[in-house]
CSV table of C-alpha atoms in Angstrom, one decimal:
chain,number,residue,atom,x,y,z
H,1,UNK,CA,16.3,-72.7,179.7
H,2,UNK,CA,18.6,-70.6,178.0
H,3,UNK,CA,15.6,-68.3,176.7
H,4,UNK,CA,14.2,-67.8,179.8
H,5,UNK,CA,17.8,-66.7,181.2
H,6,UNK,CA,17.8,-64.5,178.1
H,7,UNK,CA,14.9,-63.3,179.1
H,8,UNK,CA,15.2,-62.8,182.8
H,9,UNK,CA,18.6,-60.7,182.1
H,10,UNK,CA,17.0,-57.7,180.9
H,11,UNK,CA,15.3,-57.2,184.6
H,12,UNK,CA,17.4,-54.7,186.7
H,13,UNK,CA,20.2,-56.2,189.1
H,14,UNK,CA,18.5,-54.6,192.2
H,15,UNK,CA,14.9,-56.4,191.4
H,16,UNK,CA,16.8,-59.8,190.9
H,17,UNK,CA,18.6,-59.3,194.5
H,18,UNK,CA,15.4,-58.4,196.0
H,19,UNK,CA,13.6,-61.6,194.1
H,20,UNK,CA,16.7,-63.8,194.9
H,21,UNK,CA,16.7,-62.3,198.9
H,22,UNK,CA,13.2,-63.4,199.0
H,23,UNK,CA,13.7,-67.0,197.5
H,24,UNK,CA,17.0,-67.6,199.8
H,25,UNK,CA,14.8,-67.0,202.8
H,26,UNK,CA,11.8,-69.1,201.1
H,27,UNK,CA,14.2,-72.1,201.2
H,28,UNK,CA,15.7,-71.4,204.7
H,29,UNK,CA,12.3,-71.7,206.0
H,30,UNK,CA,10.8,-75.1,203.7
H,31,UNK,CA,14.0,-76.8,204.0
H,32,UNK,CA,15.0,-78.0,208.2
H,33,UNK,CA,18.3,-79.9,206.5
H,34,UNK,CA,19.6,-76.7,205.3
H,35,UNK,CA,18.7,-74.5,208.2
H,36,UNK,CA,20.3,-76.9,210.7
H,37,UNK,CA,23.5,-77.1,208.6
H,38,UNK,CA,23.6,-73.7,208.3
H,39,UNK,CA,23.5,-72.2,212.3
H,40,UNK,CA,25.6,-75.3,212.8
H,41,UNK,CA,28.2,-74.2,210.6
H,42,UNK,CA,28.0,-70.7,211.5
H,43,UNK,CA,28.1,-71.6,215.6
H,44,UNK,CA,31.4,-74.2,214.6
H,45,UNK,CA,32.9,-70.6,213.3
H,46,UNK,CA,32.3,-68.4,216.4
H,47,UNK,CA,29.8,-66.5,215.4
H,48,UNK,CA,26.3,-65.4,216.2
H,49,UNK,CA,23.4,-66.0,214.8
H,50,UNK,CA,23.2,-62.2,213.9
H,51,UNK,CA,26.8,-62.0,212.4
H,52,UNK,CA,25.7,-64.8,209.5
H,53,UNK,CA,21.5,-64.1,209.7
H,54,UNK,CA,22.4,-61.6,205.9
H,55,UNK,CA,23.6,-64.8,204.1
H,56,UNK,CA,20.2,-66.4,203.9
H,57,UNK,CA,19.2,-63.8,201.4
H,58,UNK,CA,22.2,-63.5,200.2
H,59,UNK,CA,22.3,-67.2,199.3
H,60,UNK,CA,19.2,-66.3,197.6
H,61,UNK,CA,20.4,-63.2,195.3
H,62,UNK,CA,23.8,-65.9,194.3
H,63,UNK,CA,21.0,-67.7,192.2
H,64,UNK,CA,18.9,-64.8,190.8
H,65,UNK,CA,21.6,-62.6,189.9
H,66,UNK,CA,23.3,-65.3,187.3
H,67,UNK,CA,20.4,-64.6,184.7
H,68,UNK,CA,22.0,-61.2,184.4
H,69,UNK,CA,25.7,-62.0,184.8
H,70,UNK,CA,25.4,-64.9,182.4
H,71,UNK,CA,23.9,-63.0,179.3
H,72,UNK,CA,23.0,-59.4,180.8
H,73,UNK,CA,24.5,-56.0,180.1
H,74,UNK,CA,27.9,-55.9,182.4
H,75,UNK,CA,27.4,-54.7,185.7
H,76,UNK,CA,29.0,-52.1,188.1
H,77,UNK,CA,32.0,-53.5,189.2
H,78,UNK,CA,35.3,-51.8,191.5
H,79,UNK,CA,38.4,-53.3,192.5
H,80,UNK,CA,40.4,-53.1,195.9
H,81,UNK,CA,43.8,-54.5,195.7
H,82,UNK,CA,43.9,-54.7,192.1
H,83,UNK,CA,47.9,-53.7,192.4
H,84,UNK,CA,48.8,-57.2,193.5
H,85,UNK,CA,47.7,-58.6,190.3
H,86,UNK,CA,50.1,-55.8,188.5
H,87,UNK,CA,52.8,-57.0,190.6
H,88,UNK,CA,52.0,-60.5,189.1
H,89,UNK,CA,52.1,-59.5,185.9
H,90,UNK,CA,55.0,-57.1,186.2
H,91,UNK,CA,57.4,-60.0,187.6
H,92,UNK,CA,55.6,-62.5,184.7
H,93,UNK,CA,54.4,-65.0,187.2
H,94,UNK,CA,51.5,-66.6,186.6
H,95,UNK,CA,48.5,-66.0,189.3
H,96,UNK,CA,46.2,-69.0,191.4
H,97,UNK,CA,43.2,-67.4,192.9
H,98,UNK,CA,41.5,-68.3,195.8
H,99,UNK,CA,37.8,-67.8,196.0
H,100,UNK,CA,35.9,-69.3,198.9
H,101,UNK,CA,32.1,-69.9,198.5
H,102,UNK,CA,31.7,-66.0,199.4
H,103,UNK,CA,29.7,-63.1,198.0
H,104,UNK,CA,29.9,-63.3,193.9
H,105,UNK,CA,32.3,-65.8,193.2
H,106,UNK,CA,31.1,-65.5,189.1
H,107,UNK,CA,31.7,-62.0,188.9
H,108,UNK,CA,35.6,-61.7,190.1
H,109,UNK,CA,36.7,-64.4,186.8
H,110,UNK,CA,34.7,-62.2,184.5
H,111,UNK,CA,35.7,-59.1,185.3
H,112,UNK,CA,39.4,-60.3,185.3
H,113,UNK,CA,39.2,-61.5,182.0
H,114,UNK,CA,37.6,-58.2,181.5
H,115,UNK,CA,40.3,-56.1,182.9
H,116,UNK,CA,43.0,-58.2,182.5
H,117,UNK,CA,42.7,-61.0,180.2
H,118,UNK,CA,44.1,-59.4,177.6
H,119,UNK,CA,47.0,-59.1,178.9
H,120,UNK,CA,47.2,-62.5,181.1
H,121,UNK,CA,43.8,-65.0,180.1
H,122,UNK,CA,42.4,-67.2,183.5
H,123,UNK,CA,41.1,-70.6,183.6
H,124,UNK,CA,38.1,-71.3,185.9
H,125,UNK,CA,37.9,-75.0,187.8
H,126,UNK,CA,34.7,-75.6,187.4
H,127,UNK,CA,32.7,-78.9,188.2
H,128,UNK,CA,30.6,-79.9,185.3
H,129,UNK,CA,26.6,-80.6,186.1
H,130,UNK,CA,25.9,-83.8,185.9
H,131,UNK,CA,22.4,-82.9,183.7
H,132,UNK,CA,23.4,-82.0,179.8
H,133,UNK,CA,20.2,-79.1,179.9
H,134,UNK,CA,22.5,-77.3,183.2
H,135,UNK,CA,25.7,-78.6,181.2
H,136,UNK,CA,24.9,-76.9,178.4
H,137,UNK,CA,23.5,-73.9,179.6
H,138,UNK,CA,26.7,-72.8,181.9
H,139,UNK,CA,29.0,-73.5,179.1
H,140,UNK,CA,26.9,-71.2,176.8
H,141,UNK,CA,26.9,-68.7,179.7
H,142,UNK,CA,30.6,-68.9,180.6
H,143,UNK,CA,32.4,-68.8,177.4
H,144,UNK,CA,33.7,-65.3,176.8
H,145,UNK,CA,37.2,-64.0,175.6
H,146,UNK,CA,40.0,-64.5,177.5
H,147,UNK,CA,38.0,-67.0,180.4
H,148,UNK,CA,38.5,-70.7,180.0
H,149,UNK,CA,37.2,-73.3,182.4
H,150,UNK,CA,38.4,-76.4,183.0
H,151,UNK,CA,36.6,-79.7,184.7
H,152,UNK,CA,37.8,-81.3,187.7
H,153,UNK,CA,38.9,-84.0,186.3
H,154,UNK,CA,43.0,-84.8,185.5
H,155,UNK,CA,42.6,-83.5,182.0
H,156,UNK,CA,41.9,-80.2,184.1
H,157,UNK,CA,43.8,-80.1,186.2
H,158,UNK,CA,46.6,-80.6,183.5
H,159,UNK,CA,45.0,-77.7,181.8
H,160,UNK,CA,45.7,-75.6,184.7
H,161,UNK,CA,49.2,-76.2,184.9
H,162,UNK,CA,50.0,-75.4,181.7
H,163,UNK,CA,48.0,-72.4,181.7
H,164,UNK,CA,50.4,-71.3,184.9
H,165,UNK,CA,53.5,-72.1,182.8
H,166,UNK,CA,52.5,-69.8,180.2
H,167,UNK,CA,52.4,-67.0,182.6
H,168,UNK,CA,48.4,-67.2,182.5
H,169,UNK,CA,46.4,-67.2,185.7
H,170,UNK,CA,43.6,-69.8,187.0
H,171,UNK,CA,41.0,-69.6,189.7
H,172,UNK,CA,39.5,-72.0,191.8
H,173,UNK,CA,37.3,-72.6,195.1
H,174,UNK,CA,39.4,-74.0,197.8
H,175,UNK,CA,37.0,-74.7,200.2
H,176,UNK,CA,34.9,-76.7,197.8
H,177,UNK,CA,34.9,-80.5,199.0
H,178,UNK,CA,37.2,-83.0,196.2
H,179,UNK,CA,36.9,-86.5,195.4
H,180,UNK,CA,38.1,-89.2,197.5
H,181,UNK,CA,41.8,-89.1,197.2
H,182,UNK,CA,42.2,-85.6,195.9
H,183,UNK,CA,42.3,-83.8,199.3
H,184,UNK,CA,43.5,-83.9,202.7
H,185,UNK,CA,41.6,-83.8,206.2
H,186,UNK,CA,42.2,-80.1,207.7
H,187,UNK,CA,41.0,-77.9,209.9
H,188,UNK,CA,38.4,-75.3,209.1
H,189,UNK,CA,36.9,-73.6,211.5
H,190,UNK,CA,38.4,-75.7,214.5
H,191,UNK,CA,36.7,-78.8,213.3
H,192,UNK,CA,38.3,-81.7,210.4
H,193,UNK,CA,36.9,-80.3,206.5
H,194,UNK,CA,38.1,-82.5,203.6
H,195,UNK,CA,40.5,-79.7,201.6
H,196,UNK,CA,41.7,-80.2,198.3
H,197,UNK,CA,45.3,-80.0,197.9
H,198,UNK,CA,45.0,-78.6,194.6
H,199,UNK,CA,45.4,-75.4,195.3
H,200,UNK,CA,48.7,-75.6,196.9
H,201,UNK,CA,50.4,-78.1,194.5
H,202,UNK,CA,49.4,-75.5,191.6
H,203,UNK,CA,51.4,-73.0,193.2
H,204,UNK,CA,54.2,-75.1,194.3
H,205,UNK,CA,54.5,-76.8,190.5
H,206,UNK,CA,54.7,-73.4,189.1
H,207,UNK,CA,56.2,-70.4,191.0
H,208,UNK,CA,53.0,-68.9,190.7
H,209,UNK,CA,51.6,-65.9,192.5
H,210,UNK,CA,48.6,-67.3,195.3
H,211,UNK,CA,45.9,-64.0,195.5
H,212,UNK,CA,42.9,-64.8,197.7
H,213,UNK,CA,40.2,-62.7,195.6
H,214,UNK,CA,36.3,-62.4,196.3
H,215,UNK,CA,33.4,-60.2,195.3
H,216,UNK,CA,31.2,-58.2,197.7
H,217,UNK,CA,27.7,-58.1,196.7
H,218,UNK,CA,26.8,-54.2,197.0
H,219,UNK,CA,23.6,-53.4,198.5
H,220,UNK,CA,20.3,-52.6,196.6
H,221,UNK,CA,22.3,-54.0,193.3
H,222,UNK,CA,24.6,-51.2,192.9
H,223,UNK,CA,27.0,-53.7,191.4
H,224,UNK,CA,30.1,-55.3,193.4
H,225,UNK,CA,33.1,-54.8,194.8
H,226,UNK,CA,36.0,-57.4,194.0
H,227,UNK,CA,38.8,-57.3,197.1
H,228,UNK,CA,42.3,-58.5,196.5
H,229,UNK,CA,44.8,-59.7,198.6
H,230,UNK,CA,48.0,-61.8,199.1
H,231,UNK,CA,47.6,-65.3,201.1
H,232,UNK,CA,50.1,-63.6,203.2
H,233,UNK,CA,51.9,-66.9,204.1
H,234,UNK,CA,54.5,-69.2,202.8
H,235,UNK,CA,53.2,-72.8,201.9
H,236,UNK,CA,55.0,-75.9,203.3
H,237,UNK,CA,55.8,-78.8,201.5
H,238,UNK,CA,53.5,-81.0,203.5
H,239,UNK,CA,49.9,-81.2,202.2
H,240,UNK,CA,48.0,-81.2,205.6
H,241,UNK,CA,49.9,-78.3,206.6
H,242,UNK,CA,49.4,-76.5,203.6
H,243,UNK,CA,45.9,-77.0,203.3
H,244,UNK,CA,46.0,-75.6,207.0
H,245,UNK,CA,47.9,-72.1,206.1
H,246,UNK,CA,45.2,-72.0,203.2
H,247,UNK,CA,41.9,-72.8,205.6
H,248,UNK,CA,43.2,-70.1,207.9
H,249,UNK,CA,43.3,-67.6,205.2
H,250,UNK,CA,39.7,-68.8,204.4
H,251,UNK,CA,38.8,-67.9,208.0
H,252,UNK,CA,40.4,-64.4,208.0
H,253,UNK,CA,38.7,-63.5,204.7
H,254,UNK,CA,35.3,-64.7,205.8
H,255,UNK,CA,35.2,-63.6,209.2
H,256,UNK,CA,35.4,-59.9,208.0
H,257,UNK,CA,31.9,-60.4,206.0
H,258,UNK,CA,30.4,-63.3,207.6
H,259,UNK,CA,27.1,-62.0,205.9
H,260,UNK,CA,28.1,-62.9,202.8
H,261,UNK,CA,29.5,-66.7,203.0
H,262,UNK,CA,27.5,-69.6,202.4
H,263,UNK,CA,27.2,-71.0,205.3
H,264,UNK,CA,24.6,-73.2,204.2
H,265,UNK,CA,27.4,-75.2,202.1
H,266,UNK,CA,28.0,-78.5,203.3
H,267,UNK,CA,31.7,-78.2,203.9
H,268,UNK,CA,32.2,-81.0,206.8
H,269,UNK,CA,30.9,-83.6,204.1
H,270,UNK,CA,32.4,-86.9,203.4
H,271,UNK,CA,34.2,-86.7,200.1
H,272,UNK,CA,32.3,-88.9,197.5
H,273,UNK,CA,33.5,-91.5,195.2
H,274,UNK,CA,34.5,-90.8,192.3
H,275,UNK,CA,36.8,-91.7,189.6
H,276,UNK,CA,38.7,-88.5,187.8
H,277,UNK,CA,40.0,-89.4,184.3
């Protein structure tokens, strides 16, 4: 597996979009679960059919661009809004970021440890695959300097807290569905989404700075363009209404590129079982 990523890294970014495009519409069309789920999430958000039609492919180009990210040459990448993250760093707080299952989620962690690990390193939540080949594989492909990742399990999240107290900055996907008993029921999108609370007690246990942080997939793979920006809201002490403040900024930052969510993600799920250790 990991040859044949090797291997498939070398081919240019804008042929992998293209190849990726055509296999996110090759699924949209075999698979009537994942078409349904998709319109249906994009109608629960207000929007037309036209407004989310560009994340089908886009889906698509998520999967065929990892060969290259994982163990290809780097790629073209800009920043917008980088001087929040200096304003972090200045005042020596450490930094949660918020990415929601939008554009290229992999490329904003790398490039930060990129730009700015060196100066403040980021841990990753991550969850682990629960095959050893995929297991393996994405721990190969995501170990670099300054980028840790950490499981979802208590071990790390106690990883990410210390990480925040050393002045250090983490990332996570807050729109990702958690276990039974590690989330709260909010709204999202005007209808009740299990949210994970972790985000919020993070920054609440720590002082830290909350960025929300995403990366734009530029067209015919010219590289990416990773936006920053402040959550632009205080966080109360109750975790339902927390949660709340940090679905709505969710909504604002997907709204603006409704193209590039995965609206195919099954975020009105019922949280599974599961025991974290």
């Amino acid at each position: 597996m990991i040859f044949l990523f090797r291997v498939l890294s070398w081919l240019p970014l804008w042929f992998m979009h293209g190849l990726g495009w055509g296999l996110g519409w090759l699924i949209y069309a075999l698979s009537p679960t994942y078409r349904h789920r998709l319109r249906a999430n994009c109608r629960q958000a207000g929007l037309a059919w036209s407004q989310c039609r560009g994340s089908v492919g886009e889906a698509g180009k998520l999967l065929a661009e990892l060969p290259r990210l994982w163990f290809g040459r780097p790629v073209p990448v800009q920043w917008e809004g980088d001087e929040h993250i200096l304003q972090a760093m200045a005042a020596q707080r450490g930094i949660v970021f918020l990415t929601p299952h939008m554009g290229c989620f992999e490329v904003t962690a790398q490039d930060y440890a990129e730009r700015f690990g060196h100066t403040q390193p980021i841990t990753v939540l991550y969850r682990p695959s629960r095959q050893p080949l995929l297991r393996g594989l994405v721990a190969t492909a995501r170990h670099r300097p300054h980028l840790q990742t950490a499981p979802t399990t208590m071990a790390g999240v106690k990883q990410m807290i210390k990480a925040l107290r050393a002045g250090q900055s983490v990332g996570l996907l807050p729109d990702q569905v958690p276990p039974q008993g590690l989330g709260v029921w909010a709204p999202f999108f005007g209808c009740r989404a299990y949210t994970m609370t972790l985000s919020a007690r993070l920054a609440q246990q720590t002082g830290a700075a909350m960025l929300l942080v995403w990366g734009q997939r530029l067209s015919w793979g010219r590289g990416y363009r990773v936006h920053v920006q402040p959550l632009g809201a205080e966080l109360p002490a109750d975790p339902v209404a927390a949660a709340t403040v940090i679905n709505q900024a969710m909504e604002r930052l997907i709204v603006t590129h409704p193209g590039q969510y995965l609206w195919g993600y099954a975020r009105y799920k019922q949280p599974r079982q599961e025991t974290v250790s």
